[in-house]
């Protein structure tokens, strides 16, 4: 990958002799005013963060979704770019501009751009998004950065004057950095909203020989009930399917009951998931 395979300012590239004006028009496409990317190079959330940073000509602070992307957060490709600017500006389409006061200890530099730190990013996400979306993004941010909910709680406590602070406390009890996909987060939220006990995530199961036989998405170790979200490949890939059958048999031999969740169940029949999990917990004498 060359230096022009990421977003760059067009005027800079021409002045530096990296491209000619003709090459810029022929081989690159404009992302934002004076910001270009090579044709055919997909622009993910991190790419859009870099692009909006160039658009701001170094004056901005990448925040929200863009800061989260710079910190390695996944599943943000459908989100808009977000930036804090010191002055009013009309943003390009797909860009959100804020005029927040960001303290020096809430900043870091990544790939040459100023970004909010993981904890400040988490605070901003929690106070600006609706509940479900906030939990989804914060699960992914915590998974990527190893940020803990208690870190966000402490930040909130020592910043009593920031707008939207009350929303953060609502979101915090539901954050779990163990989630490894958005559907896993949605499955966990479904269980909690149904009044079931809070599940542990990424449960490591060992056999009699002490070797790991499985790592389960979520569940209750005390009652040996687990819930896993299976992506499409678990149902369509024959080798994966065979592996899953063998793995399930091992788990059953160790006393575990595994409830498997598909996209269809999660989106069209969530009551079926709740019913199956409830029955399994009762069968294992859960006393919640």
CSV table of C-alpha atoms in Angstrom, one decimal:
chain,number,residue,atom,x,y,z
A,1,UNK,CA,0.0,0.0,0.0
A,2,UNK,CA,1.4,3.4,-1.0
A,3,UNK,CA,1.0,6.7,0.8
A,4,UNK,CA,-1.8,7.7,-1.6
A,5,UNK,CA,-3.9,4.6,-0.8
A,6,UNK,CA,-5.3,6.4,2.2
A,7,UNK,CA,-7.2,9.7,2.0
A,8,UNK,CA,-5.0,12.8,1.4
A,9,UNK,CA,-5.3,16.5,0.6
A,10,UNK,CA,-5.3,17.1,-3.2
A,11,UNK,CA,-3.5,20.4,-3.1
A,12,UNK,CA,-0.8,18.9,-0.9
A,13,UNK,CA,-0.3,16.0,-3.2
A,14,UNK,CA,0.0,18.2,-6.3
A,15,UNK,CA,2.4,20.7,-4.5
A,16,UNK,CA,4.6,17.8,-3.3
A,17,UNK,CA,4.7,16.3,-6.8
A,18,UNK,CA,3.1,13.1,-5.7
A,19,UNK,CA,0.4,13.4,-8.5
A,20,UNK,CA,-0.4,15.8,-11.3
A,21,UNK,CA,-3.7,17.6,-11.5
A,22,UNK,CA,-4.6,15.3,-14.4
A,23,UNK,CA,-3.7,12.2,-12.4
A,24,UNK,CA,-5.8,13.5,-9.5
A,25,UNK,CA,-8.9,13.8,-11.7
A,26,UNK,CA,-8.2,10.5,-13.5
A,27,UNK,CA,-7.1,8.1,-10.8
A,28,UNK,CA,-8.7,9.4,-7.6
A,29,UNK,CA,-12.1,10.4,-6.3
A,30,UNK,CA,-13.0,13.2,-4.0
A,31,UNK,CA,-14.2,12.2,-0.6
A,32,UNK,CA,-14.6,15.7,1.0
A,33,UNK,CA,-13.5,19.1,-0.4
A,34,UNK,CA,-9.9,18.8,-1.4
A,35,UNK,CA,-9.7,15.3,0.1
A,36,UNK,CA,-9.2,12.4,-2.2
A,37,UNK,CA,-8.7,8.6,-2.2
A,38,UNK,CA,-7.5,6.3,-4.9
A,39,UNK,CA,-10.4,4.9,-7.0
A,40,UNK,CA,-11.3,1.4,-6.0
A,41,UNK,CA,-9.9,1.7,-2.4
A,42,UNK,CA,-12.8,1.1,0.0
A,43,UNK,CA,-13.3,3.8,2.6
A,44,UNK,CA,-14.1,2.3,6.0
A,45,UNK,CA,-14.8,4.1,9.2
A,46,UNK,CA,-11.1,4.7,9.9
A,47,UNK,CA,-10.6,5.9,6.3
A,48,UNK,CA,-13.4,8.4,6.8
A,49,UNK,CA,-11.8,9.5,10.0
A,50,UNK,CA,-8.6,10.2,8.2
A,51,UNK,CA,-10.5,12.0,5.5
A,52,UNK,CA,-12.4,14.3,7.8
A,53,UNK,CA,-9.1,15.0,9.7
A,54,UNK,CA,-7.6,16.2,6.4
A,55,UNK,CA,-10.7,18.2,5.6
A,56,UNK,CA,-10.3,20.1,8.8
A,57,UNK,CA,-6.7,20.9,7.9
A,58,UNK,CA,-5.3,19.9,11.3
A,59,UNK,CA,-7.7,22.1,13.3
A,60,UNK,CA,-10.1,19.4,14.4
A,61,UNK,CA,-10.2,16.7,17.0
A,62,UNK,CA,-11.5,13.3,15.8
A,63,UNK,CA,-14.3,12.3,18.2
A,64,UNK,CA,-17.2,9.9,18.6
A,65,UNK,CA,-17.4,7.3,15.8
A,66,UNK,CA,-14.2,8.6,14.1
A,67,UNK,CA,-12.1,8.5,17.3
A,68,UNK,CA,-13.5,5.0,18.1
A,69,UNK,CA,-12.5,3.9,14.6
A,70,UNK,CA,-9.0,5.3,15.1
A,71,UNK,CA,-8.8,3.3,18.4
A,72,UNK,CA,-9.5,0.1,16.4
A,73,UNK,CA,-13.3,-0.3,17.1
A,74,UNK,CA,-15.0,-2.5,14.6
A,75,UNK,CA,-18.5,-2.5,13.0
A,76,UNK,CA,-18.6,1.3,12.4
A,77,UNK,CA,-18.5,1.4,8.6
A,78,UNK,CA,-22.1,2.6,8.4
A,79,UNK,CA,-21.5,5.4,10.9
A,80,UNK,CA,-20.9,9.1,10.0
A,81,UNK,CA,-17.5,10.8,10.5
A,82,UNK,CA,-17.4,13.0,13.6
A,83,UNK,CA,-15.1,15.8,14.5
A,84,UNK,CA,-14.8,18.7,17.0
A,85,UNK,CA,-13.9,22.1,15.5
A,86,UNK,CA,-12.9,25.3,17.3
A,87,UNK,CA,-15.2,27.4,14.9
A,88,UNK,CA,-18.4,27.1,13.1
A,89,UNK,CA,-18.3,25.2,9.8
A,90,UNK,CA,-20.6,23.7,7.3
A,91,UNK,CA,-19.7,20.0,7.2
A,92,UNK,CA,-19.7,17.9,4.0
A,93,UNK,CA,-22.4,15.3,3.7
A,94,UNK,CA,-21.8,12.4,6.1
A,95,UNK,CA,-19.8,14.5,8.6
A,96,UNK,CA,-21.0,15.6,12.1
A,97,UNK,CA,-19.3,18.6,13.6
A,98,UNK,CA,-19.3,19.5,17.3
A,99,UNK,CA,-17.8,22.5,19.3
A,100,UNK,CA,-17.0,20.8,22.6
A,101,UNK,CA,-14.3,21.8,25.0
A,102,UNK,CA,-11.8,19.0,25.1
A,103,UNK,CA,-9.1,19.1,27.8
A,104,UNK,CA,-5.5,18.2,27.0
A,105,UNK,CA,-5.6,15.0,29.2
A,106,UNK,CA,-8.6,13.9,27.0
A,107,UNK,CA,-6.5,13.9,23.8
A,108,UNK,CA,-4.1,11.6,22.1
A,109,UNK,CA,-2.5,11.5,18.7
A,110,UNK,CA,-3.0,8.6,16.3
A,111,UNK,CA,-1.7,8.5,12.7
A,112,UNK,CA,-0.8,12.2,13.0
A,113,UNK,CA,-4.3,13.3,14.0
A,114,UNK,CA,-5.6,14.5,17.4
A,115,UNK,CA,-8.3,12.2,18.8
A,116,UNK,CA,-10.3,11.9,22.0
A,117,UNK,CA,-8.9,9.3,24.3
A,118,UNK,CA,-10.9,6.0,24.6
A,119,UNK,CA,-12.6,7.1,27.8
A,120,UNK,CA,-13.6,10.5,26.5
A,121,UNK,CA,-14.8,8.8,23.3
A,122,UNK,CA,-16.9,6.4,25.3
A,123,UNK,CA,-18.4,9.3,27.3
A,124,UNK,CA,-19.3,11.1,24.1
A,125,UNK,CA,-20.9,8.0,22.5
A,126,UNK,CA,-22.9,7.2,25.6
A,127,UNK,CA,-24.4,10.7,25.9
A,128,UNK,CA,-25.2,11.3,22.3
A,129,UNK,CA,-26.7,8.0,21.0
A,130,UNK,CA,-29.8,6.2,21.9
A,131,UNK,CA,-29.5,3.4,24.3
A,132,UNK,CA,-29.1,0.3,22.1
A,133,UNK,CA,-26.7,1.9,19.6
A,134,UNK,CA,-24.7,3.3,22.5
A,135,UNK,CA,-24.3,-0.1,24.1
A,136,UNK,CA,-23.4,-1.7,20.7
A,137,UNK,CA,-20.6,0.9,20.0
A,138,UNK,CA,-19.3,0.9,23.6
A,139,UNK,CA,-19.1,-2.9,23.7
A,140,UNK,CA,-17.0,-2.8,20.5
A,141,UNK,CA,-14.9,0.2,21.8
A,142,UNK,CA,-14.2,-1.6,25.1
A,143,UNK,CA,-13.4,-4.8,23.3
A,144,UNK,CA,-10.8,-3.0,21.1
A,145,UNK,CA,-9.2,-0.8,23.8
A,146,UNK,CA,-9.7,-2.9,27.0
A,147,UNK,CA,-11.5,0.1,28.4
A,148,UNK,CA,-13.6,-0.9,31.5
A,149,UNK,CA,-17.0,0.5,32.4
A,150,UNK,CA,-15.6,1.6,35.7
A,151,UNK,CA,-13.2,3.9,33.8
A,152,UNK,CA,-16.1,5.5,32.0
A,153,UNK,CA,-18.0,5.8,35.4
A,154,UNK,CA,-15.0,7.6,37.0
A,155,UNK,CA,-14.7,10.0,34.0
A,156,UNK,CA,-18.4,10.8,34.3
A,157,UNK,CA,-18.1,11.4,38.1
A,158,UNK,CA,-15.3,13.9,37.7
A,159,UNK,CA,-17.0,15.8,34.9
A,160,UNK,CA,-20.3,16.9,36.4
A,161,UNK,CA,-21.0,19.8,34.1
A,162,UNK,CA,-20.9,18.1,30.7
A,163,UNK,CA,-24.1,17.9,28.8
A,164,UNK,CA,-25.8,14.5,28.5
A,165,UNK,CA,-24.0,13.2,31.6
A,166,UNK,CA,-27.2,11.6,33.0
A,167,UNK,CA,-27.5,9.3,29.9
A,168,UNK,CA,-24.2,7.7,30.6
A,169,UNK,CA,-25.3,6.2,33.9
A,170,UNK,CA,-28.2,4.5,32.1
A,171,UNK,CA,-25.9,2.8,29.6
A,172,UNK,CA,-23.0,1.8,31.9
A,173,UNK,CA,-24.6,-1.2,33.6
A,174,UNK,CA,-25.1,-2.8,30.2
A,175,UNK,CA,-21.6,-2.5,28.7
A,176,UNK,CA,-19.5,-5.6,28.3
A,177,UNK,CA,-16.3,-5.6,26.3
A,178,UNK,CA,-16.5,-9.3,25.9
A,179,UNK,CA,-18.9,-9.0,23.1
A,180,UNK,CA,-17.2,-9.9,19.8
A,181,UNK,CA,-20.0,-8.8,17.4
A,182,UNK,CA,-23.0,-6.5,17.3
A,183,UNK,CA,-25.4,-9.5,17.2
A,184,UNK,CA,-23.8,-10.8,20.4
A,185,UNK,CA,-24.5,-7.5,22.1
A,186,UNK,CA,-28.1,-7.5,20.8
A,187,UNK,CA,-28.5,-11.1,22.1
A,188,UNK,CA,-27.2,-10.1,25.5
A,189,UNK,CA,-29.5,-7.1,25.7
A,190,UNK,CA,-32.5,-9.2,24.8
A,191,UNK,CA,-31.7,-11.5,27.7
A,192,UNK,CA,-31.3,-8.7,30.1
A,193,UNK,CA,-34.4,-6.8,29.0
A,194,UNK,CA,-36.4,-10.1,29.6
A,195,UNK,CA,-35.3,-10.0,33.2
A,196,UNK,CA,-32.8,-12.8,33.0
A,197,UNK,CA,-29.6,-12.7,35.1
A,198,UNK,CA,-26.6,-10.8,33.6
A,199,UNK,CA,-24.6,-13.4,31.7
A,200,UNK,CA,-20.8,-13.7,31.8
A,201,UNK,CA,-19.2,-13.3,28.4
A,202,UNK,CA,-16.4,-15.3,26.7
A,203,UNK,CA,-16.6,-18.3,29.1
A,204,UNK,CA,-13.6,-20.6,28.8
A,205,UNK,CA,-14.6,-24.3,29.3
A,206,UNK,CA,-12.0,-26.9,30.1
A,207,UNK,CA,-12.2,-30.7,29.9
A,208,UNK,CA,-11.1,-33.2,32.5
A,209,UNK,CA,-7.5,-32.9,31.2
A,210,UNK,CA,-7.5,-29.2,31.8
A,211,UNK,CA,-7.4,-28.3,28.1
A,212,UNK,CA,-9.8,-25.8,26.6
A,213,UNK,CA,-12.7,-27.4,24.8
A,214,UNK,CA,-14.8,-24.3,24.1
A,215,UNK,CA,-15.0,-20.6,24.5
A,216,UNK,CA,-18.7,-19.6,24.8
A,217,UNK,CA,-20.2,-16.2,23.8
A,218,UNK,CA,-22.1,-15.8,27.0
A,219,UNK,CA,-23.8,-17.8,29.7
A,220,UNK,CA,-24.0,-18.7,33.4
A,221,UNK,CA,-21.2,-20.8,34.6
A,222,UNK,CA,-23.0,-21.5,37.9
A,223,UNK,CA,-25.9,-23.2,36.1
A,224,UNK,CA,-24.0,-24.5,33.1
A,225,UNK,CA,-26.2,-22.8,30.5
A,226,UNK,CA,-24.7,-20.9,27.6
A,227,UNK,CA,-26.0,-18.8,24.7
A,228,UNK,CA,-24.2,-18.4,21.4
A,229,UNK,CA,-24.9,-16.3,18.3
A,230,UNK,CA,-24.0,-18.2,15.2
A,231,UNK,CA,-23.3,-16.3,12.0
A,232,UNK,CA,-24.4,-17.6,8.6
A,233,UNK,CA,-21.2,-19.7,8.1
A,234,UNK,CA,-22.2,-21.9,11.1
A,235,UNK,CA,-25.3,-23.0,9.2
A,236,UNK,CA,-23.9,-23.1,5.6
A,237,UNK,CA,-20.3,-24.3,5.9
A,238,UNK,CA,-20.3,-28.1,6.2
A,239,UNK,CA,-16.9,-28.3,8.0
A,240,UNK,CA,-18.0,-25.7,10.5
A,241,UNK,CA,-21.3,-27.5,11.0
A,242,UNK,CA,-19.5,-30.8,11.7
A,243,UNK,CA,-17.2,-29.0,14.1
A,244,UNK,CA,-20.2,-27.4,15.9
A,245,UNK,CA,-21.9,-30.8,16.3
A,246,UNK,CA,-18.8,-32.4,17.9
A,247,UNK,CA,-18.3,-29.4,20.1
A,248,UNK,CA,-21.9,-29.4,21.3
A,249,UNK,CA,-21.6,-33.1,22.2
A,250,UNK,CA,-18.5,-32.4,24.3
A,251,UNK,CA,-20.3,-29.6,26.1
A,252,UNK,CA,-23.3,-31.8,26.8
A,253,UNK,CA,-21.0,-34.5,28.2
A,254,UNK,CA,-19.7,-31.8,30.6
A,255,UNK,CA,-23.2,-31.0,31.8
A,256,UNK,CA,-23.7,-27.8,29.7
A,257,UNK,CA,-26.8,-26.8,27.8
A,258,UNK,CA,-26.2,-24.6,24.8
A,259,UNK,CA,-28.8,-22.4,23.2
A,260,UNK,CA,-27.9,-21.3,19.7
A,261,UNK,CA,-29.1,-18.1,18.2
A,262,UNK,CA,-29.4,-17.3,14.5
A,263,UNK,CA,-30.0,-14.0,12.8
A,264,UNK,CA,-33.6,-15.1,11.9
A,265,UNK,CA,-34.4,-15.9,15.6
A,266,UNK,CA,-32.9,-12.7,16.8
A,267,UNK,CA,-34.7,-10.4,14.4
A,268,UNK,CA,-38.1,-12.2,13.9
A,269,UNK,CA,-38.6,-14.5,16.9
A,270,UNK,CA,-36.8,-13.1,19.9
A,271,UNK,CA,-39.5,-14.6,22.2
A,272,UNK,CA,-38.3,-18.0,21.1
A,273,UNK,CA,-34.8,-17.3,22.4
A,274,UNK,CA,-36.1,-16.0,25.7
A,275,UNK,CA,-38.3,-19.1,26.1
A,276,UNK,CA,-35.5,-21.5,25.3
A,277,UNK,CA,-33.1,-19.9,27.7
A,278,UNK,CA,-35.6,-19.6,30.5
A,279,UNK,CA,-36.5,-23.3,30.2
A,280,UNK,CA,-32.8,-24.3,30.2
A,281,UNK,CA,-32.1,-22.2,33.3
A,282,UNK,CA,-35.1,-23.7,35.1
A,283,UNK,CA,-33.9,-27.2,34.1
A,284,UNK,CA,-30.6,-26.4,35.7
A,285,UNK,CA,-32.3,-25.2,38.9
A,286,UNK,CA,-31.4,-21.6,38.4
A,287,UNK,CA,-32.4,-19.6,41.5
A,288,UNK,CA,-32.3,-16.1,40.3
